[in-house]
Amino acid sequence: MSKITKVVARQVFDSRGNPTIEAEIFVKNLSSSSICPSGASTGTYEAFEKRDKANKKYLGKSVFIPVKYINTVISKKLKNQNIHNQERIDHILIKLDGTKQKKKIGANAILAVSMAAKKLSAKIKKIPLYKNFLVKSNYKLPYPLMNIINGGAHANNRLRIQEFMIRPDRAKSFSESVRMCFIVINNLKKLIKQMGYSTSVGDEGGFAPMINDNESALKLIVKAINLSGFKNGKDISICLDVAANELIKNKKYSIHSKKFISVDKSIQNYLKLIKKYKIKSIEDPFGENDWTAWNKFLSKTQKIQIVGDDLFVTNLERLKVGFLNMSANSILIKLNQIGTVTETLEVIKFAQLIGYKTIISHRSGDSEDSFIADLAVGTNSNQIKTGSLARSERVAKYNQLIRIEEKLGKYSKMNTI
Ligand code: PGA
Ligand code: ZN
């Protein structure tokens, strides 16, 4: 048995320059560390992110209190535990917190420790991290969902939809899927430049031009796909994350323009967009409490992927409600929405059991930690959403998947979409 000797934590910084937690876990002189990411458009039901609100040295954003908790209480509690028993480690952390949304210790502290433990277990077993999850053979690579135009809470423009993504549906390998996106991104950059807009990027590495309306962004992407010699809806598909939680007032939505309109009218507009731009996937089309709207929408869009992010918050209870309500057919998986590796794996297993697609996701505030790339392969997840081909914290995940594909060699296969 490999017994944990100690856990050490420190405050480091995420891709937005905000403080976050890195935990390092030790078994004798061997250690692994992991960094917790952080969202901007967070769901109400997500696990809690603990910060030192009263400490103004970092504008209330520092994480010294949870860091200290790891260095003292957590380190002591996990001492002598078996590093390979992830469920027990996570159970201890969950119990230590004792609240439903991990408000006492903070899910950011818990998750950093949980992920570090998973990594060290793989290191001690001398296996790559992706082999330390659910899948034991026939590993498959996920399709990337690359966020190439950023709007909403991730950019300073006036785009209402938060993420305009492309998915290279016809790619036969992961490296080919990256190449296809690379070509489209470069053509998109050219087009944006020609229009006289800035080609600077948003939080997730996509361009953030000062475009006013969703349709202008969609037209630009279709143009870039065509210019690249690909067929929209066949070789490459457009996928959206509306993040509609941010666009709701009195049960009305301002998704399609500044004006707030009813669910029925919003659905009509969605259907027009889906048809016109051959959209294949829509994430968070409605608010996190609007189960009826989700159900109505799903019944009208059976053929496309409807993804619950803020709706499910990687939470088994919410996924069960959504399943019974027929709200979606896919789930976005974000480790820090729930707070431990074990709970994340439980949600993935259940989602796959009920026939939902699983999409592993980064957060808009992320880091060089590429844990989610291994998680995607190790859980047989269909897709991975980790930004554009820009900003090292996004590219780190793609690079790790390229390495995994190379290691798998002739055994590597793409997943189904
Ligand atoms: P977030 O955005 O990390 O800011 O929540 C990502 C998403 O909504 O999918
Ligand atoms: Zn989302």
PDB file of N, CA, C and O in Angstrom, residues 33-64:
ATOM      1  N   SER A  33       0.884  17.320  -8.462  1.00  0.00           N
ATOM      2  CA  SER A  33       0.095  18.497  -8.088  1.00  0.00           C
ATOM      3  C   SER A  33      -0.971  18.783  -9.125  1.00  0.00           C
ATOM      4  O   SER A  33      -0.901  18.322 -10.269  1.00  0.00           O
ATOM      5  N   SER A  34      -1.959  19.536  -8.711  1.00  0.00           N
ATOM      6  CA  SER A  34      -3.063  19.873  -9.609  1.00  0.00           C
ATOM      7  C   SER A  34      -3.592  21.262  -9.258  1.00  0.00           C
ATOM      8  O   SER A  34      -3.548  21.671  -8.092  1.00  0.00           O
ATOM      9  N   ILE A  35      -4.099  21.962 -10.283  1.00  0.00           N
ATOM     10  CA  ILE A  35      -4.599  23.330 -10.081  1.00  0.00           C
ATOM     11  C   ILE A  35      -6.089  23.382 -10.372  1.00  0.00           C
ATOM     12  O   ILE A  35      -6.544  22.875 -11.398  1.00  0.00           O
ATOM     13  N   CYS A  36      -6.845  24.023  -9.487  1.00  0.00           N
ATOM     14  CA  CYS A  36      -8.289  24.122  -9.671  1.00  0.00           C
ATOM     15  C   CYS A  36      -8.636  25.253 -10.646  1.00  0.00           C
ATOM     16  O   CYS A  36      -8.110  26.360 -10.518  1.00  0.00           O
ATOM     17  N   PRO A  37      -9.539  25.003 -11.630  1.00  0.00           N
ATOM     18  CA  PRO A  37      -9.974  26.075 -12.532  1.00  0.00           C
ATOM     19  C   PRO A  37     -11.116  26.888 -11.921  1.00  0.00           C
ATOM     20  O   PRO A  37     -11.578  26.573 -10.817  1.00  0.00           O
ATOM     21  N   SER A  38     -11.592  27.894 -12.651  1.00  0.00           N
ATOM     22  CA  SER A  38     -12.646  28.766 -12.106  1.00  0.00           C
ATOM     23  C   SER A  38     -13.521  29.321 -13.239  1.00  0.00           C
ATOM     24  O   SER A  38     -13.004  29.783 -14.260  1.00  0.00           O
ATOM     25  N   GLY A  39     -14.839  29.291 -13.051  1.00  0.00           N
ATOM     26  CA  GLY A  39     -15.755  29.758 -14.098  1.00  0.00           C
ATOM     27  C   GLY A  39     -16.147  31.220 -13.949  1.00  0.00           C
ATOM     28  O   GLY A  39     -15.952  31.824 -12.885  1.00  0.00           O
ATOM     29  N   ALA A  40     -16.728  31.780 -15.033  1.00  0.00           N
ATOM     30  CA  ALA A  40     -17.257  33.157 -14.975  1.00  0.00           C
ATOM     31  C   ALA A  40     -18.775  33.138 -15.029  1.00  0.00           C
ATOM     32  O   ALA A  40     -19.456  33.862 -14.301  1.00  0.00           O
ATOM     33  N   SER A  41     -19.311  32.285 -15.925  1.00  0.00           N
ATOM     34  CA  SER A  41     -20.776  32.181 -16.023  1.00  0.00           C
ATOM     35  C   SER A  41     -21.192  30.933 -15.250  1.00  0.00           C
ATOM     36  O   SER A  41     -21.506  29.902 -15.821  1.00  0.00           O
ATOM     37  N   THR A  42     -21.157  31.037 -13.944  1.00  0.00           N
ATOM     38  CA  THR A  42     -21.381  29.850 -13.114  1.00  0.00           C
ATOM     39  C   THR A  42     -22.868  29.611 -12.847  1.00  0.00           C
ATOM     40  O   THR A  42     -23.654  30.556 -12.768  1.00  0.00           O
ATOM     41  N   GLY A  43     -23.230  28.344 -12.675  1.00  0.00           N
ATOM     42  CA  GLY A  43     -24.611  27.996 -12.337  1.00  0.00           C
ATOM     43  C   GLY A  43     -24.824  28.118 -10.835  1.00  0.00           C
ATOM     44  O   GLY A  43     -23.897  27.912 -10.052  1.00  0.00           O
ATOM     45  N   THR A  44     -26.063  28.426 -10.458  1.00  0.00           N
ATOM     46  CA  THR A  44     -26.389  28.598  -9.038  1.00  0.00           C
ATOM     47  C   THR A  44     -26.128  27.329  -8.234  1.00  0.00           C
ATOM     48  O   THR A  44     -25.799  27.387  -7.057  1.00  0.00           O
ATOM     49  N   TYR A  45     -26.303  26.173  -8.873  1.00  0.00           N
ATOM     50  CA  TYR A  45     -26.222  24.913  -8.143  1.00  0.00           C
ATOM     51  C   TYR A  45     -24.824  24.297  -8.137  1.00  0.00           C
ATOM     52  O   TYR A  45     -24.633  23.174  -7.711  1.00  0.00           O
ATOM     53  N   GLU A  46     -23.853  25.047  -8.642  1.00  0.00           N
ATOM     54  CA  GLU A  46     -22.470  24.551  -8.625  1.00  0.00           C
ATOM     55  C   GLU A  46     -21.948  24.459  -7.203  1.00  0.00           C
ATOM     56  O   GLU A  46     -22.401  25.188  -6.319  1.00  0.00           O
ATOM     57  N   ALA A  47     -20.941  23.591  -7.035  1.00  0.00           N
ATOM     58  CA  ALA A  47     -20.250  23.552  -5.747  1.00  0.00           C
ATOM     59  C   ALA A  47     -19.564  24.903  -5.516  1.00  0.00           C
ATOM     60  O   ALA A  47     -19.252  25.620  -6.465  1.00  0.00           O
ATOM     61  N   PHE A  48     -19.351  25.205  -4.260  1.00  0.00           N
ATOM     62  CA  PHE A  48     -18.897  26.536  -3.842  1.00  0.00           C
ATOM     63  C   PHE A  48     -17.388  26.741  -4.028  1.00  0.00           C
ATOM     64  O   PHE A  48     -16.591  25.862  -3.726  1.00  0.00           O
ATOM     65  N   GLU A  49     -17.058  27.928  -4.507  1.00  0.00           N
ATOM     66  CA  GLU A  49     -15.640  28.296  -4.659  1.00  0.00           C
ATOM     67  C   GLU A  49     -15.274  29.238  -3.510  1.00  0.00           C
ATOM     68  O   GLU A  49     -15.816  30.336  -3.424  1.00  0.00           O
ATOM     69  N   LYS A  50     -14.385  28.794  -2.644  1.00  0.00           N
ATOM     70  CA  LYS A  50     -14.089  29.595  -1.447  1.00  0.00           C
ATOM     71  C   LYS A  50     -12.939  30.566  -1.683  1.00  0.00           C
ATOM     72  O   LYS A  50     -11.874  30.192  -2.167  1.00  0.00           O
ATOM     73  N   ARG A  51     -13.182  31.833  -1.363  1.00  0.00           N
ATOM     74  CA  ARG A  51     -12.141  32.868  -1.455  1.00  0.00           C
ATOM     75  C   ARG A  51     -12.124  33.680  -0.169  1.00  0.00           C
ATOM     76  O   ARG A  51     -13.098  33.682   0.581  1.00  0.00           O
ATOM     77  N   ASP A  52     -11.027  34.397   0.039  1.00  0.00           N
ATOM     78  CA  ASP A  52     -10.898  35.201   1.269  1.00  0.00           C
ATOM     79  C   ASP A  52     -11.584  36.552   1.051  1.00  0.00           C
ATOM     80  O   ASP A  52     -10.908  37.558   0.817  1.00  0.00           O
ATOM     81  N   LYS A  53     -12.883  36.550   1.133  1.00  0.00           N
ATOM     82  CA  LYS A  53     -13.662  37.753   0.814  1.00  0.00           C
ATOM     83  C   LYS A  53     -13.225  38.991   1.603  1.00  0.00           C
ATOM     84  O   LYS A  53     -13.208  40.098   1.080  1.00  0.00           O
ATOM     85  N   ALA A  54     -12.854  38.773   2.856  1.00  0.00           N
ATOM     86  CA  ALA A  54     -12.545  39.927   3.719  1.00  0.00           C
ATOM     87  C   ALA A  54     -11.129  40.465   3.502  1.00  0.00           C
ATOM     88  O   ALA A  54     -10.817  41.578   3.926  1.00  0.00           O
ATOM     89  N   ASN A  55     -10.290  39.686   2.852  1.00  0.00           N
ATOM     90  CA  ASN A  55      -8.895  40.108   2.658  1.00  0.00           C
ATOM     91  C   ASN A  55      -8.789  40.935   1.377  1.00  0.00           C
ATOM     92  O   ASN A  55      -8.909  40.424   0.271  1.00  0.00           O
ATOM     93  N   LYS A  56      -8.541  42.228   1.539  1.00  0.00           N
ATOM     94  CA  LYS A  56      -8.582  43.118   0.364  1.00  0.00           C
ATOM     95  C   LYS A  56      -7.242  43.202  -0.377  1.00  0.00           C
ATOM     96  O   LYS A  56      -7.116  43.901  -1.374  1.00  0.00           O
ATOM     97  N   LYS A  57      -6.232  42.482   0.119  1.00  0.00           N
ATOM     98  CA  LYS A  57      -4.919  42.520  -0.535  1.00  0.00           C
ATOM     99  C   LYS A  57      -4.995  42.048  -1.983  1.00  0.00           C
ATOM    100  O   LYS A  57      -4.249  42.487  -2.844  1.00  0.00           O
ATOM    101  N   TYR A  58      -5.884  41.076  -2.222  1.00  0.00           N
ATOM    102  CA  TYR A  58      -6.128  40.586  -3.587  1.00  0.00           C
ATOM    103  C   TYR A  58      -7.592  40.836  -3.944  1.00  0.00           C
ATOM    104  O   TYR A  58      -8.246  40.012  -4.562  1.00  0.00           O
ATOM    105  N   LEU A  59      -8.092  41.969  -3.524  1.00  0.00           N
ATOM    106  CA  LEU A  59      -9.472  42.382  -3.816  1.00  0.00           C
ATOM    107  C   LEU A  59     -10.503  41.331  -3.389  1.00  0.00           C
ATOM    108  O   LEU A  59     -11.516  41.139  -4.057  1.00  0.00           O
ATOM    109  N   GLY A  60     -10.219  40.638  -2.354  1.00  0.00           N
ATOM    110  CA  GLY A  60     -11.151  39.625  -1.842  1.00  0.00           C
ATOM    111  C   GLY A  60     -11.106  38.316  -2.610  1.00  0.00           C
ATOM    112  O   GLY A  60     -11.925  37.426  -2.378  1.00  0.00           O
ATOM    113  N   LYS A  61     -10.128  38.206  -3.533  1.00  0.00           N
ATOM    114  CA  LYS A  61     -10.094  36.996  -4.371  1.00  0.00           C
ATOM    115  C   LYS A  61      -9.033  35.975  -3.962  1.00  0.00           C
ATOM    116  O   LYS A  61      -8.912  34.924  -4.587  1.00  0.00           O
ATOM    117  N   SER A  62      -8.225  36.297  -2.976  1.00  0.00           N
ATOM    118  CA  SER A  62      -7.165  35.355  -2.606  1.00  0.00           C
ATOM    119  C   SER A  62      -7.771  34.072  -2.014  1.00  0.00           C
ATOM    120  O   SER A  62      -8.960  34.022  -1.679  1.00  0.00           O
ATOM    121  N   VAL A  63      -6.926  33.045  -1.906  1.00  0.00           N
ATOM    122  CA  VAL A  63      -7.418  31.734  -1.431  1.00  0.00           C
ATOM    123  C   VAL A  63      -6.562  31.219  -0.264  1.00  0.00           C
ATOM    124  O   VAL A  63      -6.384  30.020  -0.100  1.00  0.00           O
ATOM    125  N   PHE A  64      -6.034  32.138   0.534  1.00  0.00           N
ATOM    126  CA  PHE A  64      -5.143  31.737   1.632  1.00  0.00           C
ATOM    127  C   PHE A  64      -5.864  30.917   2.701  1.00  0.00           C
ATOM    128  O   PHE A  64      -5.266  30.026   3.299  1.00  0.00           O
TER     129      PHE A  64
END
